[in-house]
Coordinates of C-alpha atoms in Angstrom, one line a residue:
M1 CA 15.5 29.1 10.0
T2 CA 12.1 29.3 9.2
I3 CA 10.6 31.1 7.2
R4 CA 6.3 32.4 7.9
P5 CA 4.3 31.5 4.7
H6 CA 3.1 34.7 3.1
R7 CA 0.0 35.8 4.4
I8 CA -2.8 36.9 2.2
A9 CA -6.0 39.0 3.0
I10 CA -8.6 38.6 0.0
A11 CA -11.3 41.0 1.6
P12 CA -13.4 41.4 -2.5
S13 CA -17.3 42.8 -3.1
G14 CA -19.5 40.8 -5.2
F15 CA -19.6 40.7 -8.9
K16 CA -22.8 42.0 -9.6
E17 CA -25.5 39.4 -11.5
S18 CA -22.7 37.6 -12.0
L19 CA -20.7 36.0 -8.7
S20 CA -21.6 36.7 -4.2
A21 CA -18.4 38.3 -3.0
A22 CA -17.4 34.8 -1.5
R23 CA -17.6 32.8 -4.4
V24 CA -15.0 36.1 -6.0
A25 CA -12.9 35.1 -2.8
E26 CA -13.2 31.8 -3.7
A27 CA -11.4 32.1 -7.2
I28 CA -8.9 34.7 -6.2
A29 CA -7.5 32.7 -3.3
T30 CA -7.8 29.3 -6.3
G31 CA -4.8 31.7 -8.0
V32 CA -3.4 32.4 -5.4
R33 CA -2.7 28.6 -4.5
R34 CA -1.3 28.3 -8.3
V35 CA 1.4 30.5 -7.4
I36 CA 2.0 30.3 -3.5
P37 CA 0.6 26.4 -1.9
G38 CA 1.8 27.3 1.4
A39 CA -0.5 30.6 2.0
E40 CA -1.8 31.5 4.6
L41 CA -5.1 33.1 3.1
D42 CA -7.9 34.8 5.4
L43 CA -11.0 35.1 3.0
V44 CA -13.6 38.2 4.0
P45 CA -15.6 38.5 1.4
L46 CA -17.8 42.0 2.2
V47 CA -20.8 43.2 1.4
D48 CA -22.1 47.2 0.5
G49 CA -25.8 46.8 1.9
G50 CA -26.7 45.2 -2.2
E51 CA -26.6 42.1 -3.6
G52 CA -26.2 39.2 -1.0
T53 CA -26.4 41.7 2.2
A54 CA -28.9 39.6 4.1
E55 CA -27.0 35.9 3.6
A56 CA -23.4 37.0 4.5
L57 CA -25.2 38.7 7.3
A58 CA -27.4 35.4 7.7
L59 CA -24.3 33.3 7.8
A60 CA -21.6 35.6 9.5
G61 CA -24.2 35.9 12.4
G62 CA -25.7 32.5 13.4
G63 CA -29.2 34.1 11.2
R64 CA -31.5 32.5 9.0
L65 CA -32.9 33.8 5.5
V66 CA -36.5 34.0 5.7
S67 CA -38.4 33.5 2.2
R68 CA -41.3 35.8 1.3
T69 CA -43.0 36.7 -2.2
A70 CA -43.5 40.0 -2.4
T71 CA -44.2 43.1 -5.3
G72 CA -40.8 43.2 -7.6
P73 CA -39.7 46.4 -8.9
V74 CA -41.8 46.4 -12.4
G75 CA -45.0 45.4 -10.4
D76 CA -44.5 41.9 -10.5
P77 CA -44.4 39.3 -7.9
V78 CA -40.8 37.8 -6.9
A79 CA -39.7 35.8 -5.2
S80 CA -37.2 37.2 -2.7
H81 CA -36.1 37.1 1.4
F82 CA -34.9 39.0 4.7
A83 CA -32.9 37.7 6.8
L84 CA -33.2 37.5 10.9
L85 CA -30.2 37.5 13.5
G86 CA -30.5 36.9 17.0
G87 CA -33.7 36.3 19.1
G88 CA -33.4 32.8 21.5
T89 CA -31.4 32.4 24.1
T90 CA -28.7 35.3 21.7
P91 CA -29.2 38.4 23.8
G92 CA -30.3 41.2 22.4
P93 CA -33.1 42.4 20.0
L94 CA -34.6 39.8 17.3
T95 CA -33.2 42.0 14.1
A96 CA -33.9 42.1 10.3
V97 CA -31.9 43.0 7.8
V98 CA -34.2 44.0 4.8
E99 CA -31.9 43.6 1.8
M100 CA -33.3 45.7 -1.1
A101 CA -31.9 44.9 -3.6
A102 CA -33.2 40.8 -3.1
V103 CA -36.8 42.7 -4.1
A104 CA -36.1 45.9 -5.6
G105 CA -32.9 45.2 -7.5
L106 CA -31.4 46.6 -10.7
A107 CA -31.1 42.7 -12.0
L108 CA -35.0 41.6 -11.4
V109 CA -35.7 44.9 -14.3
P110 CA -36.3 42.8 -17.3
P111 CA -33.1 44.9 -20.0
D112 CA -36.3 46.0 -22.0
R113 CA -38.2 47.4 -19.4
R114 CA -35.3 49.6 -17.1
H115 CA -37.6 52.6 -17.0
P116 CA -36.6 54.5 -13.4
G117 CA -39.9 56.5 -13.9
A118 CA -41.7 53.1 -13.7
T119 CA -40.2 50.9 -11.1
T120 CA -41.2 50.3 -7.1
T121 CA -39.7 50.3 -4.1
Y122 CA -43.4 48.7 -2.8
G123 CA -42.0 45.1 -2.0
V124 CA -39.1 47.0 0.2
G125 CA -42.4 48.0 2.4
E126 CA -44.1 44.9 2.4
L127 CA -40.7 43.2 3.4
I128 CA -40.1 45.1 6.4
K129 CA -43.8 44.7 7.3
A130 CA -42.9 40.7 6.9
A131 CA -39.8 41.1 9.3
L132 CA -42.4 43.7 12.5
D133 CA -45.3 40.5 11.9
T134 CA -41.7 38.3 13.2
G135 CA -41.5 40.3 15.5
A136 CA -38.4 41.9 14.7
R137 CA -38.5 45.8 16.4
R138 CA -35.1 45.7 15.1
V139 CA -34.8 46.0 10.8
L140 CA -31.2 47.0 9.1
V141 CA -32.1 48.1 5.4
G142 CA -29.5 47.5 3.3
C143 CA -29.5 50.2 0.3
G144 CA -27.6 48.8 -2.6
D145 CA -28.0 47.8 -6.5
S146 CA -31.3 49.4 -6.5
G147 CA -33.3 49.1 -10.0
T148 CA -35.9 52.0 -9.3
S149 CA -36.0 55.8 -8.2
D150 CA -38.9 56.9 -6.3
G151 CA -37.4 58.3 -3.3
G152 CA -38.9 55.2 -1.4
A153 CA -42.3 56.1 -1.9
G154 CA -43.4 52.5 -3.2
A155 CA -42.3 51.6 0.5
L156 CA -44.5 53.9 2.6
Q157 CA -47.5 53.2 0.2
A158 CA -46.8 49.4 1.5
L159 CA -46.4 50.9 4.6
G160 CA -49.6 52.6 5.2
A161 CA -49.0 56.1 4.0
R162 CA -51.4 57.5 1.4
L163 CA -49.7 59.2 -2.0
T164 CA -52.1 61.2 -3.4
D165 CA -52.5 63.9 -6.4
R166 CA -54.5 66.8 -5.8
H167 CA -57.2 64.8 -7.0
G168 CA -57.1 62.9 -4.2
R169 CA -56.1 59.9 -6.4
E170 CA -52.9 57.7 -5.8
L171 CA -49.8 58.4 -6.9
R172 CA -49.1 55.6 -9.9
P173 CA -46.1 53.2 -9.2
G174 CA -42.9 55.3 -10.0
G175 CA -40.7 58.3 -10.3
G176 CA -42.1 59.5 -12.7
S177 CA -45.6 60.7 -11.5
L178 CA -44.0 62.0 -8.2
H179 CA -43.7 66.1 -9.8
E180 CA -47.9 65.2 -9.3
L181 CA -47.4 64.6 -5.6
E182 CA -49.8 66.8 -3.6
R183 CA -50.3 65.4 0.0
I184 CA -49.3 61.9 2.1
D185 CA -51.4 61.5 4.5
P186 CA -50.0 59.1 7.5
A187 CA -52.1 57.5 9.2
G188 CA -52.7 53.9 8.2
L189 CA -49.1 53.9 8.6
D190 CA -48.3 50.9 10.3
P191 CA -48.3 51.9 14.2
R192 CA -45.4 49.4 14.7
L193 CA -42.9 51.6 12.8
A194 CA -42.8 53.8 16.6
D195 CA -41.6 51.2 18.8
T196 CA -39.0 49.7 15.6
E197 CA -35.6 51.3 15.5
L198 CA -35.2 51.3 11.3
L199 CA -31.7 52.1 10.1
V200 CA -30.7 51.9 6.8
A201 CA -26.9 50.8 5.5
C202 CA -26.1 53.1 3.0
N203 CA -23.6 55.1 1.0
P204 CA -23.4 58.7 2.3
Y205 CA -21.6 59.8 -1.0
N206 CA -25.4 59.4 -2.3
V207 CA -27.7 62.5 -2.2
L208 CA -31.1 62.8 -2.6
C209 CA -31.7 66.5 -4.8
G210 CA -28.8 69.3 -5.6
K211 CA -26.6 68.7 -9.0
R212 CA -25.3 65.3 -7.6
G213 CA -28.5 63.9 -7.4
V214 CA -29.6 60.9 -6.9
A215 CA -31.4 60.8 -10.7
R216 CA -29.0 62.7 -12.4
V217 CA -25.9 60.5 -11.8
F218 CA -27.7 57.1 -11.5
G219 CA -30.6 57.3 -13.7
P220 CA -29.0 57.0 -16.5
Q221 CA -27.5 53.5 -15.6
K222 CA -31.3 52.3 -14.7
G223 CA -32.2 52.7 -18.7
A224 CA -33.5 57.6 -17.8
T225 CA -32.8 59.4 -20.9
P226 CA -31.6 63.0 -20.4
A227 CA -35.5 64.2 -20.3
E228 CA -36.5 61.5 -17.8
V229 CA -34.1 62.2 -16.1
E230 CA -35.0 66.2 -15.2
L231 CA -38.3 64.5 -15.1
L232 CA -37.2 62.3 -12.5
S233 CA -35.4 64.9 -10.4
A234 CA -38.5 67.1 -10.3
G235 CA -40.3 64.6 -9.0
L236 CA -38.0 63.7 -5.8
E237 CA -37.4 67.9 -5.4
R238 CA -41.2 67.9 -4.6
L239 CA -40.8 64.6 -2.5
A240 CA -38.8 65.7 -0.6
A241 CA -40.6 69.0 0.4
V242 CA -43.9 67.7 1.1
L243 CA -42.5 64.4 3.0
T244 CA -41.2 67.1 5.3
R245 CA -44.1 69.3 5.5
D246 CA -46.4 66.6 5.7
L247 CA -44.6 62.9 7.7
A248 CA -41.3 63.9 9.0
P249 CA -42.6 66.0 12.0
A250 CA -43.9 62.9 13.1
F251 CA -40.8 61.2 13.4
A252 CA -38.6 63.7 14.2
P253 CA -35.6 63.3 16.5
T254 CA -36.0 64.1 21.0
A255 CA -32.8 65.3 20.4
G256 CA -30.7 67.8 16.8
A257 CA -32.0 68.9 13.8
P258 CA -34.1 67.5 11.6
V259 CA -32.1 65.2 9.1
D260 CA -32.3 67.3 5.4
L261 CA -34.6 65.1 3.0
R262 CA -32.6 66.8 0.5
T263 CA -28.8 66.9 0.7
A264 CA -28.1 64.9 3.2
P265 CA -25.4 62.0 3.3
G266 CA -27.3 58.9 2.3
T267 CA -31.2 60.1 1.4
G268 CA -30.7 59.4 -2.3
A269 CA -29.3 55.6 -1.7
S270 CA -31.3 53.3 -3.8
G271 CA -32.8 56.0 -5.8
G272 CA -33.9 58.5 -2.6
L273 CA -35.3 55.5 0.0
G274 CA -32.9 56.4 2.4
A275 CA -35.2 59.8 2.0
G276 CA -38.7 57.7 1.8
L277 CA -37.3 55.8 5.1
A278 CA -36.3 58.5 7.2
A279 CA -39.0 60.3 6.4
V280 CA -40.5 57.9 9.3
G281 CA -37.7 57.9 11.5
A282 CA -34.5 56.1 9.8
R283 CA -31.8 56.6 10.9
L284 CA -28.9 56.8 7.8
L285 CA -25.8 55.4 8.1
P286 CA -22.4 54.9 6.6
R287 CA -22.5 51.2 5.4
Y288 CA -19.2 50.4 5.8
D289 CA -19.9 51.4 10.1
V290 CA -22.9 49.1 10.0
L291 CA -22.1 45.5 7.9
L292 CA -18.7 45.4 8.7
D293 CA -18.9 45.8 12.7
G294 CA -18.5 42.3 13.9
L295 CA -15.8 40.7 10.8
D296 CA -12.3 42.6 13.0
L297 CA -11.6 43.7 9.6
D298 CA -9.0 46.3 10.4
A299 CA -7.0 43.5 12.4
R300 CA -7.3 41.0 10.4
L301 CA -5.9 43.7 7.3
A302 CA -3.0 44.5 9.3
R303 CA -1.8 40.6 10.2
A304 CA -1.6 40.3 5.9
D305 CA 1.6 41.1 3.9
F306 CA -0.5 42.0 1.9
V307 CA -4.6 42.7 0.6
I308 CA -6.0 41.4 -2.6
T309 CA -9.7 42.9 -3.1
A310 CA -12.1 43.3 -6.2
E311 CA -15.1 44.7 -7.6
G312 CA -17.0 43.8 -10.8
A313 CA -16.3 47.7 -12.7
L314 CA -13.6 49.9 -11.5
D315 CA -14.1 53.4 -11.9
H316 CA -15.1 57.1 -11.0
Q317 CA -17.6 55.6 -8.9
T318 CA -15.2 53.2 -6.6
V319 CA -13.4 56.5 -4.4
R320 CA -16.6 57.4 -3.6
G321 CA -17.3 54.7 -0.7
K322 CA -17.0 51.3 -3.1
I323 CA -15.4 48.7 -1.0
P324 CA -11.7 48.3 -2.6
A325 CA -11.5 51.7 -1.5
E326 CA -13.5 50.8 1.7
V327 CA -10.9 47.9 2.1
A328 CA -7.3 49.9 0.4
R329 CA -8.3 53.2 3.1
R330 CA -8.2 50.8 5.9
A331 CA -4.7 48.6 4.4
R332 CA -3.0 52.1 3.7
A333 CA -3.5 53.1 7.8
A334 CA -1.9 49.6 8.4
G335 CA 0.8 50.1 5.8
V336 CA -0.1 47.1 3.7
P337 CA -0.1 47.0 -0.3
V338 CA -2.8 46.2 -1.4
L339 CA -4.4 44.8 -5.1
V340 CA -7.7 45.6 -6.7
L341 CA -9.0 43.1 -9.5
A342 CA -12.1 44.0 -11.7
G343 CA -14.4 42.8 -14.5
T344 CA -13.9 46.3 -15.9
I345 CA -11.7 49.8 -15.5
G346 CA -13.3 52.7 -16.7
P347 CA -12.6 56.5 -16.8
G348 CA -11.8 58.1 -13.0
A349 CA -9.8 54.5 -11.8
Q350 CA -6.3 56.3 -11.3
D351 CA -7.8 57.7 -8.7
V352 CA -8.6 54.8 -6.3
R353 CA -4.2 54.7 -6.0
A354 CA -5.4 58.3 -3.5
V355 CA -7.1 56.4 -1.0
G356 CA -4.1 53.6 -0.9
V357 CA -4.5 51.3 -3.7
D358 CA -1.1 50.3 -5.3
A359 CA -1.8 48.5 -8.4
Y360 CA -5.1 47.2 -10.4
S361 CA -5.8 44.8 -13.3
A362 CA -8.8 44.0 -15.2
I363 CA -9.6 40.3 -15.5
L364 CA -10.5 39.5 -19.0
P365 CA -8.4 38.1 -21.6
A366 CA -9.4 38.8 -24.6
P367 CA -12.6 41.3 -26.0
M368 CA -16.1 39.5 -25.8
T369 CA -19.8 39.6 -25.2
L370 CA -20.4 40.6 -21.6
V371 CA -22.9 36.7 -21.2
E372 CA -19.7 35.3 -21.8
A373 CA -17.2 37.3 -19.5
I374 CA -20.2 37.4 -17.4
G375 CA -20.7 32.7 -17.2
R376 CA -16.9 32.4 -16.8
S377 CA -16.4 34.8 -14.7
G378 CA -14.6 32.9 -11.9
E379 CA -12.1 31.4 -14.2
F380 CA -11.1 34.7 -15.4
L381 CA -10.1 36.7 -12.0
A382 CA -8.6 33.0 -10.6
D383 CA -6.6 33.2 -13.8
A384 CA -5.8 36.3 -13.3
T385 CA -5.3 36.4 -10.0
E386 CA -2.8 33.5 -10.9
R387 CA -0.5 36.6 -13.5
A388 CA -0.8 39.7 -11.3
M389 CA 0.7 37.0 -8.2
R390 CA 3.5 35.5 -11.2
I391 CA 4.7 39.1 -11.9
M392 CA 4.9 39.9 -8.3
A393 CA 7.1 36.9 -7.6
L394 CA 9.2 37.8 -10.3
G395 CA 9.9 41.0 -9.3
T396 CA 10.9 40.2 -6.2
R397 CA 13.5 38.0 -8.0
L398 CA 14.8 41.7 -9.8
A399 CA 18.4 43.2 -8.1
P400 CA 17.5 46.4 -7.5
V401 CA 17.6 49.0 -10.0
A402 CA 20.5 51.8 -9.8
P403 CA 19.2 55.0 -10.1
L404 CA 20.1 57.2 -13.2
A405 CA 23.3 58.9 -12.7
A406 CA 22.8 63.1 -12.5

């Protein structure tokens, strides 16, 4: 009798500021092959709109990356890029993929300048304009890994809107000045936006304002003090009000209710970039509905005997739309068990069991500095995968345990 080899789907996210999703998948595959050399491995590196999204979609869709220099989050020029998909002999409109992390991501903010009240999304608007210059009339903006909290104000300024205070002066860059906002003048907005399908791939759990508003949830991670969090929250409230009054009516949908820029799903994406772009007609879409299109992920997971996924940090945020939770949810629907490997495990990690994760494990073998952990993350991933696979192999050899006597 011929025994079919194990089928293992490897569907991880990237490790921020360390490994791309593709490199994470390759490291996991290395660890699996050390234990099961003949396993059938299906590598499905996944992106969530953050780092690596443009490159991943270009590779998956036969597109190309376009290099551009744009304004980075602290105001200095940075080397950036966007992707172009379609066009030429490919059916459908030319689509551009603008990855906000490539121009306004946290990795581009030096540690000593992580003040979200001052960082800007101006470069995102510049990349959107550059994409329009290529002829693209469908622009997908991937949100994730942001280093900003300006509600997309900088992007709107780069696209031609004027944001002014009560004296008519242009606002300073960053969310720290939004509480001074008095008026938004849309007269200078790039007219091509009216003929462009603007899509934002975002985490629907992130909203702009309120108790779970983006400044309160993510501001501290970006360097904001408690006082700065409150200032940012007040500024985003003010921005939502002025956007709704001055800008959104010109881009109101022809059918259905206008988007509530304070609390609609995804308005808080990337420090509120979702709200700013929604005010000029962008549709805010659950990121996995957009980014997994064409990967046939559900069928690939269903064909597997076992799924391994991974992310840099497993904690209470994971169940709120992170890749391991999405993979586990889909795998559970197919009845396939899931292992998560993580760089670190934090409070709330146990919540992932509720979405279909069967087991999880940290990859670090011993305490070490962050610099060392990042530099050796590929090695640690392969080793941790090998350990997990050997434990599983041991488990399959154990006899069933008799139940305890009553």
